[in-house]
């Protein structure tokens, strides 16, 4: 997300907000936010929302998502909100909403749904025996995860 200039906003169990300020790096030929940038922050917000309800040894992968671009994304920034609507042991379903903020107005510009699958956190590349060596904060979670050596 840092490549796009996005930042984490509000986080709560089952809900995460991601903000993306306007920049030339995320626009299309007409100067609007690009649909790819809009979709990217929506996908990430849903994934992080799912992670807030899982144990620290879990990660998620998007299985599928559908997004409707409802209006031109014009504004100073986009705000993607991922909300868990059906948590599960294996699959989790999230609602994805993206709003454009423009001069004090908030407009829904995209809406979608996402399915994520829970997977075990991967071991470091090339490691067959990872040992916890310290705890570090991971993503928007309020819990700490072991950092593997």
Tab-separated table of N, CA and C in Angstrom:
chain	number	residue	atom	x	y	z
A	1	UNK	N	0.814	-1.182	0.000
A	1	UNK	CA	0.000	0.000	0.000
A	1	UNK	C	0.870	1.263	0.000
A	2	UNK	N	2.053	1.191	0.576
A	2	UNK	CA	2.896	2.384	0.638
A	2	UNK	C	3.322	2.832	-0.755
A	3	UNK	N	3.428	1.918	-1.697
A	3	UNK	CA	3.779	2.278	-3.074
A	3	UNK	C	2.761	3.247	-3.661
A	4	UNK	N	1.496	3.053	-3.323
A	4	UNK	CA	0.432	3.930	-3.815
A	4	UNK	C	0.296	5.203	-2.986
A	5	UNK	N	0.857	5.209	-1.797
A	5	UNK	CA	0.699	6.343	-0.888
A	5	UNK	C	-0.481	6.185	0.047
A	6	UNK	N	-1.035	4.976	0.142
A	6	UNK	CA	-2.195	4.719	1.003
A	6	UNK	C	-1.754	4.606	2.457
A	7	UNK	N	-2.681	4.932	3.349
A	7	UNK	CA	-2.396	4.815	4.782
A	7	UNK	C	-3.598	4.190	5.497
A	8	UNK	N	-3.296	3.539	6.572
A	8	UNK	CA	-4.314	2.908	7.387
A	8	UNK	C	-5.051	3.965	8.188
A	9	UNK	N	-6.365	3.849	8.253
A	9	UNK	CA	-7.181	4.756	9.058
A	9	UNK	C	-7.769	4.021	10.238
A	10	UNK	N	-9.043	4.213	10.460
A	10	UNK	CA	-9.766	3.589	11.571
A	10	UNK	C	-9.685	2.066	11.468
A	11	UNK	N	-9.447	1.412	12.595
A	11	UNK	CA	-9.502	-0.047	12.661
A	11	UNK	C	-10.329	-0.448	13.875
A	12	UNK	N	-11.120	-1.474	13.695
A	12	UNK	CA	-11.925	-2.055	14.761
A	12	UNK	C	-12.122	-3.515	14.395
A	13	UNK	N	-12.514	-4.354	15.345
A	13	UNK	CA	-12.766	-5.745	14.984
A	13	UNK	C	-13.787	-5.849	13.848
A	14	UNK	N	-13.336	-6.423	12.727
A	14	UNK	CA	-14.214	-6.616	11.574
A	14	UNK	C	-14.366	-5.418	10.665
A	15	UNK	N	-13.623	-4.335	10.914
A	15	UNK	CA	-13.732	-3.150	10.051
A	15	UNK	C	-12.396	-2.425	9.965
A	16	UNK	N	-11.999	-2.083	8.735
A	16	UNK	CA	-10.758	-1.343	8.512
A	16	UNK	C	-10.990	-0.297	7.425
A	17	UNK	N	-10.421	0.902	7.642
A	17	UNK	CA	-10.481	1.986	6.659
A	17	UNK	C	-9.068	2.215	6.120
A	18	UNK	N	-8.971	2.409	4.814
A	18	UNK	CA	-7.705	2.767	4.170
A	18	UNK	C	-7.939	4.042	3.380
A	19	UNK	N	-7.017	5.004	3.520
A	19	UNK	CA	-7.117	6.293	2.844
A	19	UNK	C	-6.051	6.384	1.765
A	20	UNK	N	-6.444	6.923	0.619
A	20	UNK	CA	-5.524	7.105	-0.507
A	20	UNK	C	-5.631	8.540	-0.999
A	21	UNK	N	-4.595	9.359	-0.755
A	21	UNK	CA	-4.636	10.737	-1.229
A	21	UNK	C	-4.455	10.806	-2.745
A	22	UNK	N	-5.014	11.848	-3.332
A	22	UNK	CA	-4.867	12.069	-4.768
A	22	UNK	C	-3.401	12.341	-5.093
A	23	UNK	N	-2.920	11.703	-6.149
A	23	UNK	CA	-1.581	11.969	-6.681
A	23	UNK	C	-1.561	11.504	-8.128
A	24	UNK	N	-0.598	11.974	-8.886
A	24	UNK	CA	-0.472	11.561	-10.287
A	24	UNK	C	-0.237	10.062	-10.422
A	25	UNK	N	0.293	9.434	-9.393
A	25	UNK	CA	0.599	7.997	-9.436
A	25	UNK	C	-0.651	7.127	-9.456
A	26	UNK	N	-1.813	7.678	-9.060
A	26	UNK	CA	-3.025	6.860	-8.943
A	26	UNK	C	-4.169	7.384	-9.822
A	27	UNK	N	-3.833	8.175	-10.837
A	27	UNK	CA	-4.879	8.722	-11.710
A	27	UNK	C	-4.848	8.057	-13.072
A	28	UNK	N	-5.973	8.208	-13.781
A	28	UNK	CA	-6.039	7.757	-15.161
A	28	UNK	C	-5.947	8.970	-16.079
A	29	UNK	N	-6.176	8.775	-17.381
A	29	UNK	CA	-5.923	9.816	-18.375
A	29	UNK	C	-6.783	11.070	-18.211
A	30	UNK	N	-7.899	11.000	-17.483
A	30	UNK	CA	-8.760	12.160	-17.289
A	30	UNK	C	-8.513	12.857	-15.948
A	31	UNK	N	-7.511	12.393	-15.205
A	31	UNK	CA	-7.183	13.023	-13.932
A	31	UNK	C	-8.010	12.534	-12.758
A	32	UNK	N	-8.814	11.493	-12.962
A	32	UNK	CA	-9.609	10.896	-11.882
A	32	UNK	C	-8.805	9.765	-11.251
A	33	UNK	N	-9.210	9.350	-10.052
A	33	UNK	CA	-8.598	8.156	-9.472
A	33	UNK	C	-8.817	6.987	-10.427
A	34	UNK	N	-7.801	6.201	-10.643
A	34	UNK	CA	-7.879	5.028	-11.521
A	34	UNK	C	-8.677	3.919	-10.843
A	35	UNK	N	-9.455	3.186	-11.614
A	35	UNK	CA	-10.233	2.072	-11.082
A	35	UNK	C	-9.359	1.011	-10.436
A	36	UNK	N	-8.150	0.834	-10.936
A	36	UNK	CA	-7.237	-0.141	-10.341
A	36	UNK	C	-6.814	0.260	-8.935
A	37	UNK	N	-6.557	1.554	-8.728
A	37	UNK	CA	-6.202	2.038	-7.388
A	37	UNK	C	-7.399	1.917	-6.450
A	38	UNK	N	-8.581	2.247	-6.966
A	38	UNK	CA	-9.814	2.132	-6.193
A	38	UNK	C	-10.022	0.689	-5.747
A	39	UNK	N	-9.866	-0.241	-6.675
A	39	UNK	CA	-10.053	-1.659	-6.372
A	39	UNK	C	-8.992	-2.194	-5.421
A	40	UNK	N	-7.768	-1.720	-5.577
A	40	UNK	CA	-6.668	-2.187	-4.730
A	40	UNK	C	-6.898	-1.850	-3.267
A	41	UNK	N	-7.286	-0.601	-2.980
A	41	UNK	CA	-7.488	-0.247	-1.565
A	41	UNK	C	-8.731	-0.928	-0.996
A	42	UNK	N	-9.732	-1.183	-1.847
A	42	UNK	CA	-10.916	-1.911	-1.381
A	42	UNK	C	-10.537	-3.340	-1.000
A	43	UNK	N	-9.774	-4.007	-1.864
A	43	UNK	CA	-9.329	-5.380	-1.604
A	43	UNK	C	-8.505	-5.446	-0.317
A	44	UNK	N	-7.595	-4.504	-0.132
A	44	UNK	CA	-6.758	-4.498	1.066
A	44	UNK	C	-7.565	-4.211	2.328
A	45	UNK	N	-8.511	-3.284	2.251
A	45	UNK	CA	-9.339	-2.973	3.425
A	45	UNK	C	-10.128	-4.202	3.865
A	46	UNK	N	-10.691	-4.941	2.916
A	46	UNK	CA	-11.413	-6.164	3.260
A	46	UNK	C	-10.501	-7.221	3.853
A	47	UNK	N	-9.323	-7.386	3.285
A	47	UNK	CA	-8.379	-8.367	3.814
A	47	UNK	C	-7.951	-8.050	5.227
A	48	UNK	N	-7.633	-6.778	5.484
A	48	UNK	CA	-7.250	-6.391	6.842
A	48	UNK	C	-8.420	-6.515	7.811
A	49	UNK	N	-9.631	-6.208	7.343
A	49	UNK	CA	-10.811	-6.359	8.215
A	49	UNK	C	-10.958	-7.816	8.650
A	50	UNK	N	-10.778	-8.741	7.708
A	50	UNK	CA	-10.856	-10.163	8.051
A	50	UNK	C	-9.770	-10.539	9.055
A	51	UNK	N	-8.561	-10.025	8.857
A	51	UNK	CA	-7.459	-10.348	9.767
A	51	UNK	C	-7.720	-9.901	11.197
A	52	UNK	N	-8.491	-8.835	11.374
A	52	UNK	CA	-8.751	-8.354	12.736
A	52	UNK	C	-9.536	-9.356	13.563
A	53	UNK	N	-10.179	-10.325	12.908
A	53	UNK	CA	-10.981	-11.318	13.628
A	53	UNK	C	-10.299	-12.680	13.711
A	54	UNK	N	-9.063	-12.778	13.237
A	54	UNK	CA	-8.371	-14.070	13.197
A	54	UNK	C	-7.230	-14.119	14.186
A	55	UNK	N	-6.792	-15.336	14.467
A	55	UNK	CA	-5.680	-15.510	15.389
A	55	UNK	C	-4.381	-15.041	14.726
A	56	UNK	N	-3.384	-14.713	15.530
A	56	UNK	CA	-2.142	-14.170	14.988
A	56	UNK	C	-1.369	-15.104	14.064
A	57	UNK	N	-1.652	-16.396	14.076
A	57	UNK	CA	-0.951	-17.329	13.194
A	57	UNK	C	-1.617	-17.431	11.829
A	58	UNK	N	-2.612	-16.599	11.570
A	58	UNK	CA	-3.358	-16.659	10.315
A	58	UNK	C	-3.000	-15.512	9.392
A	59	UNK	N	-3.145	-15.762	8.129
A	59	UNK	CA	-3.073	-14.758	7.071
A	59	UNK	C	-4.295	-14.987	6.199
A	60	UNK	N	-4.548	-14.103	5.250
A	60	UNK	CA	-5.662	-14.292	4.331
A	60	UNK	C	-5.203	-14.075	2.899
A	61	UNK	N	-5.896	-14.730	2.006
A	61	UNK	CA	-5.731	-14.524	0.567
A	61	UNK	C	-7.109	-14.281	-0.020
A	62	UNK	N	-7.188	-13.377	-0.981
A	62	UNK	CA	-8.460	-13.134	-1.654
A	62	UNK	C	-8.747	-14.282	-2.605
A	63	UNK	N	-9.928	-14.885	-2.457
A	63	UNK	CA	-10.372	-15.954	-3.346
A	63	UNK	C	-11.060	-15.339	-4.563
A	64	UNK	N	-11.919	-14.359	-4.288
A	64	UNK	CA	-12.583	-13.625	-5.375
A	64	UNK	C	-13.134	-12.327	-4.833
A	65	UNK	N	-13.297	-11.365	-5.740
A	65	UNK	CA	-14.018	-10.163	-5.363
A	65	UNK	C	-14.674	-9.560	-6.587
A	66	UNK	N	-15.751	-8.862	-6.323
A	66	UNK	CA	-16.536	-8.194	-7.356
A	66	UNK	C	-16.684	-6.767	-6.899
A	67	UNK	N	-16.385	-5.842	-7.790
A	67	UNK	CA	-16.524	-4.435	-7.426
A	67	UNK	C	-17.245	-3.703	-8.551
A	68	UNK	N	-18.185	-2.860	-8.168
A	68	UNK	CA	-18.881	-1.994	-9.105
A	68	UNK	C	-18.357	-0.582	-8.920
A	69	UNK	N	-17.909	0.031	-10.006
A	69	UNK	CA	-17.488	1.422	-9.985
A	69	UNK	C	-18.742	2.240	-10.275
A	70	UNK	N	-19.233	2.943	-9.271
A	70	UNK	CA	-20.557	3.565	-9.311
A	70	UNK	C	-20.558	5.000	-9.810
A	71	UNK	N	-19.460	5.718	-9.604
A	71	UNK	CA	-19.392	7.128	-9.977
A	71	UNK	C	-17.929	7.484	-10.226
A	72	UNK	N	-17.674	8.537	-10.996
A	72	UNK	CA	-16.288	8.972	-11.177
A	72	UNK	C	-15.648	9.286	-9.828
A	73	UNK	N	-14.448	8.806	-9.635
A	73	UNK	CA	-13.741	8.989	-8.366
A	73	UNK	C	-12.990	10.315	-8.405
A	74	UNK	N	-13.706	11.372	-8.068
A	74	UNK	CA	-13.172	12.730	-8.076
A	74	UNK	C	-13.027	13.188	-6.638
A	75	UNK	N	-11.850	13.682	-6.273
A	75	UNK	CA	-11.714	14.196	-4.921
A	75	UNK	C	-10.285	14.341	-4.478
A	76	UNK	N	-10.153	14.719	-3.209
A	76	UNK	CA	-8.843	14.903	-2.588
A	76	UNK	C	-8.262	13.575	-2.125
A	77	UNK	N	-9.156	12.651	-1.759
A	77	UNK	CA	-8.716	11.327	-1.327
A	77	UNK	C	-9.855	10.331	-1.450
A	78	UNK	N	-9.470	9.060	-1.496
A	78	UNK	CA	-10.432	7.959	-1.426
A	78	UNK	C	-10.332	7.330	-0.044
A	79	UNK	N	-11.454	6.811	0.419
A	79	UNK	CA	-11.501	6.071	1.675
A	79	UNK	C	-12.178	4.738	1.392
A	80	UNK	N	-11.431	3.657	1.545
A	80	UNK	CA	-11.991	2.313	1.382
A	80	UNK	C	-12.332	1.771	2.757
A	81	UNK	N	-13.518	1.179	2.867
A	81	UNK	CA	-13.950	0.571	4.126
A	81	UNK	C	-14.248	-0.899	3.869
A	82	UNK	N	-13.502	-1.757	4.545
A	82	UNK	CA	-13.747	-3.189	4.493
A	82	UNK	C	-14.469	-3.602	5.755
A	83	UNK	N	-15.591	-4.308	5.593
A	83	UNK	CA	-16.400	-4.730	6.736
A	83	UNK	C	-16.710	-6.220	6.616
A	84	UNK	N	-16.396	-6.978	7.635
A	84	UNK	CA	-16.707	-8.409	7.632
A	84	UNK	C	-18.215	-8.568	7.808
A	85	UNK	N	-18.829	-9.310	6.873
A	85	UNK	CA	-20.265	-9.580	7.006
A	85	UNK	C	-20.537	-11.036	7.367
A	86	UNK	N	-19.548	-11.920	7.168
A	86	UNK	CA	-19.702	-13.328	7.544
A	86	UNK	C	-18.323	-13.911	7.820
A	87	UNK	N	-17.914	-13.933	9.103
A	87	UNK	CA	-16.631	-14.550	9.417
A	87	UNK	C	-16.762	-16.066	9.415
A	88	UNK	N	-15.671	-16.739	9.105
A	88	UNK	CA	-15.686	-18.197	9.137
A	88	UNK	C	-14.319	-18.745	9.475
A	89	UNK	N	-14.265	-20.043	9.790
A	89	UNK	CA	-12.975	-20.676	10.094
A	89	UNK	C	-12.092	-20.731	8.863
A	90	UNK	N	-12.696	-20.940	7.690
A	90	UNK	CA	-11.930	-21.056	6.455
A	90	UNK	C	-12.178	-19.880	5.522
A	91	UNK	N	-13.443	-19.583	5.236
A	91	UNK	CA	-13.798	-18.485	4.336
A	91	UNK	C	-14.464	-17.348	5.109
A	92	UNK	N	-14.133	-16.133	4.730
A	92	UNK	CA	-14.721	-14.933	5.318
A	92	UNK	C	-15.226	-14.046	4.180
A	93	UNK	N	-16.421	-13.474	4.364
A	93	UNK	CA	-17.025	-12.599	3.358
A	93	UNK	C	-17.000	-11.170	3.880
A	94	UNK	N	-16.569	-10.236	3.028
A	94	UNK	CA	-16.494	-8.828	3.404
A	94	UNK	C	-17.253	-7.952	2.412
A	95	UNK	N	-17.803	-6.880	2.943
A	95	UNK	CA	-18.377	-5.824	2.110
A	95	UNK	C	-17.287	-4.787	1.892
A	96	UNK	N	-17.218	-4.250	0.672
A	96	UNK	CA	-16.216	-3.255	0.317
A	96	UNK	C	-16.919	-1.993	-0.163
A	97	UNK	N	-16.645	-0.874	0.465
A	97	UNK	CA	-17.200	0.415	0.042
A	97	UNK	C	-16.050	1.396	-0.109
A	98	UNK	N	-16.083	2.175	-1.195
A	98	UNK	CA	-15.060	3.196	-1.412
A	98	UNK	C	-15.758	4.530	-1.633
A	99	UNK	N	-15.315	5.517	-0.855
A	99	UNK	CA	-15.875	6.867	-0.919
A	99	UNK	C	-14.813	7.838	-1.407
A	100	UNK	N	-15.224	8.810	-2.221
A	100	UNK	CA	-14.362	9.929	-2.582
A	100	UNK	C	-14.701	11.094	-1.664
A	101	UNK	N	-13.682	11.726	-1.125
A	101	UNK	CA	-13.856	12.927	-0.302
A	101	UNK	C	-13.418	14.113	-1.154
A	102	UNK	N	-14.323	15.049	-1.365
A	102	UNK	CA	-14.047	16.186	-2.235
A	102	UNK	C	-14.684	17.438	-1.649
A	103	UNK	N	-13.854	18.336	-1.144
A	103	UNK	CA	-14.361	19.588	-0.612
A	103	UNK	C	-15.418	19.429	0.460
A	104	UNK	N	-15.231	18.488	1.367
A	104	UNK	CA	-16.184	18.280	2.451
A	104	UNK	C	-17.338	17.361	2.109
A	105	UNK	N	-17.449	16.939	0.849
A	105	UNK	CA	-18.502	16.000	0.465
A	105	UNK	C	-17.936	14.591	0.371
A	106	UNK	N	-18.776	13.618	0.715
A	106	UNK	CA	-18.397	12.201	0.676
A	106	UNK	C	-19.341	11.506	-0.291
A	107	UNK	N	-18.777	10.888	-1.340
A	107	UNK	CA	-19.572	10.236	-2.377
A	107	UNK	C	-19.156	8.775	-2.508
A	108	UNK	N	-20.122	7.873	-2.481
A	108	UNK	CA	-19.837	6.454	-2.715
A	108	UNK	C	-19.476	6.277	-4.188
A	109	UNK	N	-18.259	5.814	-4.453
A	109	UNK	CA	-17.802	5.659	-5.843
A	109	UNK	C	-17.623	4.198	-6.247
A	110	UNK	N	-17.569	3.294	-5.275
A	110	UNK	CA	-17.430	1.873	-5.590
A	110	UNK	C	-18.005	1.037	-4.449
A	111	UNK	N	-18.588	-0.098	-4.807
A	111	UNK	CA	-19.133	-1.028	-3.820
A	111	UNK	C	-18.874	-2.444	-4.302
A	112	UNK	N	-18.582	-3.328	-3.376
A	112	UNK	CA	-18.302	-4.689	-3.791
A	112	UNK	C	-18.382	-5.672	-2.643
A	113	UNK	N	-18.038	-6.885	-2.974
A	113	UNK	CA	-18.021	-7.989	-2.013
A	113	UNK	C	-16.798	-8.843	-2.291
A	114	UNK	N	-16.285	-9.449	-1.238
A	114	UNK	CA	-15.036	-10.195	-1.322
A	114	UNK	C	-15.131	-11.477	-0.507
A	115	UNK	N	-14.501	-12.520	-1.007
A	115	UNK	CA	-14.343	-13.767	-0.269
A	115	UNK	C	-12.860	-13.985	-0.035
A	116	UNK	N	-12.509	-14.260	1.224
A	116	UNK	CA	-11.113	-14.495	1.598
A	116	UNK	C	-10.985	-15.875	2.208
A	117	UNK	N	-9.824	-16.481	2.028
A	117	UNK	CA	-9.544	-17.768	2.650
A	117	UNK	C	-8.449	-17.582	3.694
A	118	UNK	N	-8.640	-18.216	4.844
A	118	UNK	CA	-7.635	-18.185	5.899
A	118	UNK	C	-6.555	-19.203	5.575
A	119	UNK	N	-5.307	-18.792	5.702
A	119	UNK	CA	-4.170	-19.690	5.530
A	119	UNK	C	-3.230	-19.494	6.711
A	120	UNK	N	-2.401	-20.500	6.975
A	120	UNK	CA	-1.387	-20.355	8.016
A	120	UNK	C	-0.348	-19.357	7.548
A	121	UNK	N	0.157	-18.561	8.483
A	121	UNK	CA	1.210	-17.608	8.155
A	121	UNK	C	2.397	-18.383	7.597
A	122	UNK	N	2.946	-17.934	6.473
A	122	UNK	CA	4.049	-18.688	5.856
A	122	UNK	C	5.347	-18.556	6.644
A	123	UNK	N	6.186	-19.582	6.519
A	123	UNK	CA	7.522	-19.531	7.088
A	123	UNK	C	8.387	-18.652	6.192
A	124	UNK	N	9.441	-18.077	6.740
A	124	UNK	CA	10.347	-17.297	5.900
A	124	UNK	C	10.894	-18.162	4.770
A	125	UNK	N	11.156	-17.554	3.641
A	125	UNK	CA	11.649	-18.276	2.468
A	125	UNK	C	12.908	-19.069	2.815
A	126	UNK	N	12.884	-20.355	2.505
A	126	UNK	CA	14.042	-21.208	2.725
A	126	UNK	C	14.176	-21.743	4.126
A	127	UNK	N	13.222	-21.442	5.004
A	127	UNK	CA	13.331	-21.881	6.394
A	127	UNK	C	12.425	-23.080	6.635
A	128	UNK	N	12.953	-24.092	7.314
A	128	UNK	CA	12.124	-25.231	7.677
A	128	UNK	C	11.801	-25.224	9.162
A	129	UNK	N	12.509	-24.386	9.931
A	129	UNK	CA	12.282	-24.320	11.369
A	129	UNK	C	12.364	-22.871	11.817
A	130	UNK	N	11.242	-22.210	11.838
A	130	UNK	CA	11.222	-20.807	12.255
A	130	UNK	C	11.013	-20.734	13.754
A	131	UNK	N	11.756	-19.865	14.406
A	131	UNK	CA	11.622	-19.688	15.841
A	131	UNK	C	11.239	-18.249	16.121
A	132	UNK	N	10.275	-18.040	17.012
A	132	UNK	CA	9.961	-16.664	17.388
A	132	UNK	C	11.149	-16.032	18.104
A	133	UNK	N	11.545	-14.845	17.665
A	133	UNK	CA	12.664	-14.168	18.322
A	133	UNK	C	12.241	-12.846	18.945
A	134	UNK	N	11.099	-12.323	18.543
A	134	UNK	CA	10.608	-11.067	19.116
A	134	UNK	C	9.158	-10.913	18.711
A	135	UNK	N	8.477	-9.986	19.330
A	135	UNK	CA	7.105	-9.697	18.935
A	135	UNK	C	7.055	-8.327	18.290
A	136	UNK	N	6.358	-8.241	17.179
A	136	UNK	CA	6.185	-6.975	16.478
A	136	UNK	C	4.726	-6.822	16.118
A	137	UNK	N	4.265	-5.590	16.029
A	137	UNK	CA	2.889	-5.352	15.582
A	137	UNK	C	2.812	-5.703	14.102
A	138	UNK	N	1.707	-6.290	13.686
A	138	UNK	CA	1.523	-6.685	12.298
A	138	UNK	C	0.224	-6.094	11.783
A	139	UNK	N	0.324	-5.215	10.799
A	139	UNK	CA	-0.867	-4.658	10.179
A	139	UNK	C	-1.730	-3.928	11.188
A	140	UNK	N	-3.048	-3.925	10.947
A	140	UNK	CA	-3.941	-3.160	11.800
A	140	UNK	C	-4.363	-3.887	13.063
A	141	UNK	N	-3.829	-5.080	13.288
A	141	UNK	CA	-4.270	-5.858	14.442
A	141	UNK	C	-3.786	-5.249	15.735
A	142	UNK	N	-4.595	-5.439	16.752
A	142	UNK	CA	-4.197	-4.929	18.056
A	142	UNK	C	-3.352	-5.952	18.803
A	143	UNK	N	-3.288	-7.185	18.315
A	143	UNK	CA	-2.470	-8.208	18.962
A	143	UNK	C	-1.066	-8.168	18.398
A	144	UNK	N	-0.159	-8.780	19.099
A	144	UNK	CA	1.224	-8.857	18.607
A	144	UNK	C	1.449	-10.221	18.004
A	145	UNK	N	2.283	-10.264	16.981
A	145	UNK	CA	2.629	-11.510	16.326
A	145	UNK	C	4.106	-11.776	16.499
A	146	UNK	N	4.486	-13.041	16.539
A	146	UNK	CA	5.903	-13.325	16.609
A	146	UNK	C	6.589	-12.964	15.291
A	147	UNK	N	7.740	-12.339	15.400
A	147	UNK	CA	8.553	-12.109	14.209
A	147	UNK	C	9.468	-13.310	14.088
A	148	UNK	N	9.457	-13.945	12.944
A	148	UNK	CA	10.234	-15.167	12.784
A	148	UNK	C	11.630	-14.839	12.273
A	149	UNK	N	12.567	-15.615	12.752
A	149	UNK	CA	13.972	-15.421	12.375
A	149	UNK	C	14.272	-16.175	11.110
